CSV table of C-alpha atoms in Angstrom, one decimal:
chain,number,residue,atom,x,y,z
S,1,UNK,CA,0.0,0.0,0.0
S,2,UNK,CA,1.0,3.6,-0.3
S,3,UNK,CA,1.2,4.0,3.4
S,4,UNK,CA,3.6,1.1,3.6
S,5,UNK,CA,5.7,2.2,0.7
S,6,UNK,CA,6.0,5.7,2.2
S,7,UNK,CA,7.1,4.3,5.6
S,8,UNK,CA,4.1,5.9,7.3
S,9,UNK,CA,1.9,4.0,9.7
S,10,UNK,CA,-1.4,5.1,11.1
S,11,UNK,CA,-1.2,6.3,14.6
S,12,UNK,CA,-3.3,4.7,17.3
S,13,UNK,CA,-6.5,6.6,17.9
S,14,UNK,CA,-6.5,8.5,21.1
S,15,UNK,CA,-9.1,7.9,23.8
S,16,UNK,CA,-12.5,9.6,23.2
S,17,UNK,CA,-13.1,12.4,25.7
S,18,UNK,CA,-15.8,11.7,28.3
S,19,UNK,CA,-18.8,13.9,28.4
S,20,UNK,CA,-18.3,16.6,31.0
S,21,UNK,CA,-20.8,16.5,33.8
S,22,UNK,CA,-21.2,20.3,33.4
S,23,UNK,CA,-19.8,23.0,31.3
S,24,UNK,CA,-16.6,24.6,32.7
S,25,UNK,CA,-17.3,27.8,34.6
S,26,UNK,CA,-13.9,29.3,34.3
S,27,UNK,CA,-13.4,31.4,31.2
S,28,UNK,CA,-9.8,30.3,30.8
S,29,UNK,CA,-10.9,26.7,30.7
S,30,UNK,CA,-13.5,27.5,28.0
S,31,UNK,CA,-10.7,29.3,26.0
S,32,UNK,CA,-8.6,26.2,26.1
S,33,UNK,CA,-11.4,24.3,24.4
S,34,UNK,CA,-12.1,26.9,21.8
S,35,UNK,CA,-8.4,27.5,21.1
S,36,UNK,CA,-8.4,24.3,19.1
S,37,UNK,CA,-10.3,26.1,16.3
S,38,UNK,CA,-8.1,29.2,16.2
S,39,UNK,CA,-5.7,29.6,13.2
S,40,UNK,CA,-2.1,28.4,13.4
S,41,UNK,CA,-1.1,30.6,10.4
S,42,UNK,CA,1.4,33.2,11.6
S,43,UNK,CA,0.2,35.6,8.8
S,44,UNK,CA,-3.3,35.7,10.4
S,45,UNK,CA,-2.3,36.8,13.9
S,46,UNK,CA,-5.7,38.2,14.8
S,47,UNK,CA,-7.4,34.8,14.5
S,48,UNK,CA,-4.5,33.0,16.2
S,49,UNK,CA,-6.3,33.4,19.5
S,50,UNK,CA,-9.9,33.2,20.7
S,51,UNK,CA,-12.2,36.2,20.8
S,52,UNK,CA,-14.7,37.2,23.5
S,53,UNK,CA,-17.6,39.3,22.2
S,54,UNK,CA,-19.2,41.1,25.2
S,55,UNK,CA,-22.2,42.3,23.2
S,56,UNK,CA,-23.3,38.7,22.4
S,57,UNK,CA,-21.6,37.1,25.3
S,58,UNK,CA,-19.9,34.7,22.9
S,59,UNK,CA,-16.4,33.1,22.9
S,60,UNK,CA,-15.2,32.4,19.4
S,61,UNK,CA,-12.4,30.5,17.7
S,62,UNK,CA,-11.9,30.2,13.9
S,63,UNK,CA,-9.2,29.4,11.4
S,64,UNK,CA,-11.2,30.5,8.3
S,65,UNK,CA,-12.5,27.0,7.5
S,66,UNK,CA,-14.5,26.3,10.7
S,67,UNK,CA,-15.9,28.3,13.5
S,68,UNK,CA,-16.7,27.3,17.1
S,69,UNK,CA,-18.8,29.5,19.4
S,70,UNK,CA,-19.5,29.1,23.1
S,71,UNK,CA,-22.5,31.1,24.2
S,72,UNK,CA,-23.3,32.8,27.5
S,73,UNK,CA,-19.7,33.7,28.4
S,74,UNK,CA,-19.2,36.8,30.5
S,75,UNK,CA,-16.3,39.2,30.1
S,76,UNK,CA,-14.9,42.2,28.3
S,77,UNK,CA,-14.5,42.2,24.6
S,78,UNK,CA,-11.0,40.9,23.6
S,79,UNK,CA,-8.6,43.6,22.2
S,80,UNK,CA,-6.2,42.1,19.7
S,81,UNK,CA,-2.8,43.7,19.1
S,82,UNK,CA,-2.9,42.5,15.5
S,83,UNK,CA,-6.1,44.3,14.6
S,84,UNK,CA,-9.8,43.9,14.6
S,85,UNK,CA,-11.4,40.5,14.9
S,86,UNK,CA,-13.3,39.6,11.7
S,87,UNK,CA,-17.1,39.5,11.4
S,88,UNK,CA,-17.6,36.0,12.9
S,89,UNK,CA,-21.4,36.1,12.4
S,90,UNK,CA,-21.3,36.4,8.7
S,91,UNK,CA,-20.4,32.8,7.9
S,92,UNK,CA,-23.2,31.3,9.9
S,93,UNK,CA,-26.0,30.2,7.6
S,94,UNK,CA,-29.7,30.8,8.5
S,95,UNK,CA,-30.1,27.2,9.3
S,96,UNK,CA,-33.1,27.5,11.5
S,97,UNK,CA,-35.3,29.4,9.0
S,98,UNK,CA,-34.0,28.0,5.7
S,99,UNK,CA,-36.4,25.1,4.8
S,100,UNK,CA,-33.7,23.5,2.7
S,101,UNK,CA,-31.6,22.7,5.8
S,102,UNK,CA,-32.1,19.1,7.0
S,103,UNK,CA,-32.1,18.5,10.8
S,104,UNK,CA,-30.4,15.3,12.0
S,105,UNK,CA,-30.2,14.3,15.6
S,106,UNK,CA,-26.9,12.8,16.7
S,107,UNK,CA,-27.6,11.1,20.0
S,108,UNK,CA,-24.3,9.2,20.3
S,109,UNK,CA,-21.3,11.4,19.5
S,110,UNK,CA,-18.9,8.8,20.9
S,111,UNK,CA,-20.0,6.3,18.2
S,112,UNK,CA,-19.6,8.9,15.4
S,113,UNK,CA,-16.2,10.0,16.7
S,114,UNK,CA,-15.0,6.4,16.8
S,115,UNK,CA,-16.1,5.9,13.2
S,116,UNK,CA,-14.4,9.2,12.1
S,117,UNK,CA,-11.1,8.1,13.8
S,118,UNK,CA,-11.3,4.7,12.0
S,119,UNK,CA,-11.8,6.6,8.7
S,120,UNK,CA,-8.8,8.8,9.5
S,121,UNK,CA,-6.5,5.8,9.8
S,122,UNK,CA,-7.1,4.8,6.1
S,123,UNK,CA,-4.3,6.9,4.6
S,124,UNK,CA,-3.2,9.7,6.9
S,125,UNK,CA,-0.6,10.9,4.4
S,126,UNK,CA,-3.3,11.6,1.8
S,127,UNK,CA,-5.6,13.7,3.9
S,128,UNK,CA,-8.7,11.5,3.5
S,129,UNK,CA,-12.2,12.9,3.8
S,130,UNK,CA,-15.6,11.2,4.4
S,131,UNK,CA,-19.0,11.1,2.8
S,132,UNK,CA,-21.7,11.3,5.4
S,133,UNK,CA,-25.0,9.4,4.9
S,134,UNK,CA,-28.3,9.0,6.9
S,135,UNK,CA,-29.7,5.5,7.1
S,136,UNK,CA,-33.3,4.4,7.5
S,137,UNK,CA,-32.9,4.3,11.3
S,138,UNK,CA,-31.8,8.0,11.4
S,139,UNK,CA,-28.2,7.1,12.2
S,140,UNK,CA,-25.1,8.7,10.6
S,141,UNK,CA,-23.0,6.3,8.4
S,142,UNK,CA,-19.9,7.2,6.6
S,143,UNK,CA,-17.4,6.1,4.0
S,144,UNK,CA,-13.8,7.2,3.5
S,145,UNK,CA,-12.5,8.9,0.4
S,146,UNK,CA,-9.0,9.8,-0.6
S,147,UNK,CA,-7.2,12.2,-3.0
S,148,UNK,CA,-5.2,10.5,-5.7
S,149,UNK,CA,-3.6,12.1,-8.7
S,150,UNK,CA,-5.3,15.4,-8.0
S,151,UNK,CA,-8.8,14.0,-7.8
S,152,UNK,CA,-10.9,12.4,-5.1
S,153,UNK,CA,-11.8,8.8,-5.4
S,154,UNK,CA,-14.4,6.7,-3.6
S,155,UNK,CA,-12.9,3.9,-1.6
S,156,UNK,CA,-15.2,1.0,-0.9
S,157,UNK,CA,-14.4,-1.7,1.7
S,158,UNK,CA,-15.2,-4.4,-0.9
S,159,UNK,CA,-12.8,-2.9,-3.4
S,160,UNK,CA,-9.8,-2.2,-1.2
S,161,UNK,CA,-8.8,-3.3,2.3
S,162,UNK,CA,-7.2,0.1,3.1
S,163,UNK,CA,-10.5,1.9,3.3
S,164,UNK,CA,-13.3,2.4,5.8
S,165,UNK,CA,-17.1,2.1,5.7
S,166,UNK,CA,-19.1,2.3,8.9
S,167,UNK,CA,-22.0,0.1,8.0
S,168,UNK,CA,-24.4,-1.0,5.3
S,169,UNK,CA,-24.9,1.8,2.8
S,170,UNK,CA,-27.9,0.3,1.1
S,171,UNK,CA,-30.9,2.7,0.8
S,172,UNK,CA,-29.1,5.5,2.6
S,173,UNK,CA,-29.5,9.3,2.0
S,174,UNK,CA,-26.3,11.2,1.2
S,175,UNK,CA,-25.7,14.3,3.3
S,176,UNK,CA,-22.3,15.9,2.6
S,177,UNK,CA,-18.5,15.5,2.3
S,178,UNK,CA,-16.4,16.6,5.3
S,179,UNK,CA,-12.9,16.6,6.7
S,180,UNK,CA,-13.1,13.9,9.4
S,181,UNK,CA,-10.4,15.5,11.7
S,182,UNK,CA,-12.3,18.8,11.8
S,183,UNK,CA,-15.6,17.1,12.6
S,184,UNK,CA,-14.0,14.9,15.2
S,185,UNK,CA,-12.6,18.0,16.9
S,186,UNK,CA,-15.9,19.8,16.8
S,187,UNK,CA,-17.8,16.9,18.4
S,188,UNK,CA,-15.0,16.5,21.0
S,189,UNK,CA,-15.3,20.1,22.0
S,190,UNK,CA,-19.1,19.6,22.4
S,191,UNK,CA,-18.4,16.7,24.7
S,192,UNK,CA,-16.0,18.8,26.8
S,193,UNK,CA,-18.9,21.3,27.2
S,194,UNK,CA,-21.3,18.6,28.5
S,195,UNK,CA,-23.0,17.6,25.2
S,196,UNK,CA,-23.4,13.9,24.8
S,197,UNK,CA,-25.7,14.5,21.8
S,198,UNK,CA,-25.9,17.3,19.3
S,199,UNK,CA,-28.1,18.3,16.3
S,200,UNK,CA,-26.6,18.5,12.8
S,201,UNK,CA,-28.0,20.9,10.2
S,202,UNK,CA,-27.0,20.2,6.7
S,203,UNK,CA,-27.9,21.5,3.2
S,204,UNK,CA,-27.2,18.7,0.8
S,205,UNK,CA,-27.9,20.5,-2.5
S,206,UNK,CA,-24.3,20.9,-3.6
S,207,UNK,CA,-24.1,24.6,-2.7
S,208,UNK,CA,-21.2,24.3,-0.3
S,209,UNK,CA,-23.1,26.1,2.5
S,210,UNK,CA,-21.5,25.2,5.8
S,211,UNK,CA,-22.9,22.6,8.1
S,212,UNK,CA,-23.9,23.6,11.6
S,213,UNK,CA,-23.7,21.5,14.7
S,214,UNK,CA,-25.7,22.8,17.6
S,215,UNK,CA,-25.3,21.8,21.2
S,216,UNK,CA,-26.3,23.3,24.5
S,217,UNK,CA,-24.9,26.8,24.6
S,218,UNK,CA,-22.5,26.0,21.7
S,219,UNK,CA,-22.4,26.1,17.9
S,220,UNK,CA,-19.9,24.6,15.5
S,221,UNK,CA,-19.8,25.6,11.8
S,222,UNK,CA,-17.7,23.7,9.2
S,223,UNK,CA,-17.2,24.1,5.5
S,224,UNK,CA,-17.9,20.9,3.4
S,225,UNK,CA,-15.3,19.7,1.0
S,226,UNK,CA,-15.8,20.5,-2.7
S,227,UNK,CA,-16.0,17.3,-4.8
S,228,UNK,CA,-16.1,18.0,-8.5
S,229,UNK,CA,-17.6,15.3,-10.6
S,230,UNK,CA,-18.1,12.8,-7.9
S,231,UNK,CA,-21.8,12.5,-7.1
S,232,UNK,CA,-22.7,10.0,-4.4
S,233,UNK,CA,-26.3,9.0,-3.9
S,234,UNK,CA,-28.1,12.1,-2.6
S,235,UNK,CA,-24.9,14.2,-2.4
S,236,UNK,CA,-24.3,16.1,-5.7
S,237,UNK,CA,-20.8,17.1,-6.6
S,238,UNK,CA,-20.5,20.4,-4.7
S,239,UNK,CA,-20.4,23.2,-7.2
S,240,UNK,CA,-19.2,26.7,-6.4
S,241,UNK,CA,-22.4,28.7,-6.4
S,242,UNK,CA,-22.0,32.6,-6.3
S,243,UNK,CA,-23.2,34.0,-3.1
S,244,UNK,CA,-23.1,30.7,-1.3
S,245,UNK,CA,-19.6,29.3,-2.0
S,246,UNK,CA,-16.8,29.6,0.5
S,247,UNK,CA,-19.0,31.1,3.2
S,248,UNK,CA,-16.0,31.3,5.7
S,249,UNK,CA,-13.8,33.1,3.2
S,250,UNK,CA,-14.9,36.4,4.6
S,251,UNK,CA,-12.9,35.6,7.7
S,252,UNK,CA,-9.8,34.8,5.5
S,253,UNK,CA,-10.1,37.9,3.4
S,254,UNK,CA,-10.5,40.1,6.5
S,255,UNK,CA,-7.1,38.8,7.7
S,256,UNK,CA,-5.1,38.8,4.6
S,257,UNK,CA,-1.6,39.9,5.4
S,258,UNK,CA,-2.3,40.2,9.1
């Protein structure tokens, strides 16, 4: 396999974080959770740290591709030496009022995190992503995909042993394509805040509108992955539609050169 030939071996998945009995009360502890989602790019200093918005009582972390918000946090608005924090509200879609958003209840985040980590072991050097499905029971299923020769290819368990499929994908509804590591980290943060279960809001029309995961006093927003020419059942190849594509790019453009 490519993993063997490159000398790389999948690392053993870390233990899944237990659900906190209650949300941390200390703001510094909350910042440690949200810091995971801050940018590590030294050219975007202003989003290298978390931001506390005193007007909305929100603690925010973003790297331009995802956004995590903890609500009901008290404190003064963060003053950043590198400049003004970008408009963090802009990337959040109107998921509650838009009828095209599908609402999916994820009652067992531990199960989904375990599946995501299994998918991540497929080919870590190739930055795999996953296709998410909804089965007839209302449970999330997923299948790993990989990038080869500049294009993404579907890897089925039956076709190749070095792939991952969480269960029977017969008669399932396609939802979206996502980076499994990002989704793992979003769900893990929710567990650290006391959320055993969460609600997923997804628009599976190929428009690349961000998904939203809602927990108690927390919100996670993540961009789907564009897959040109690869249409899974119910998940169209995600085209770049003007006005809807790259919803988190506003955060990136606000920080260009900072």
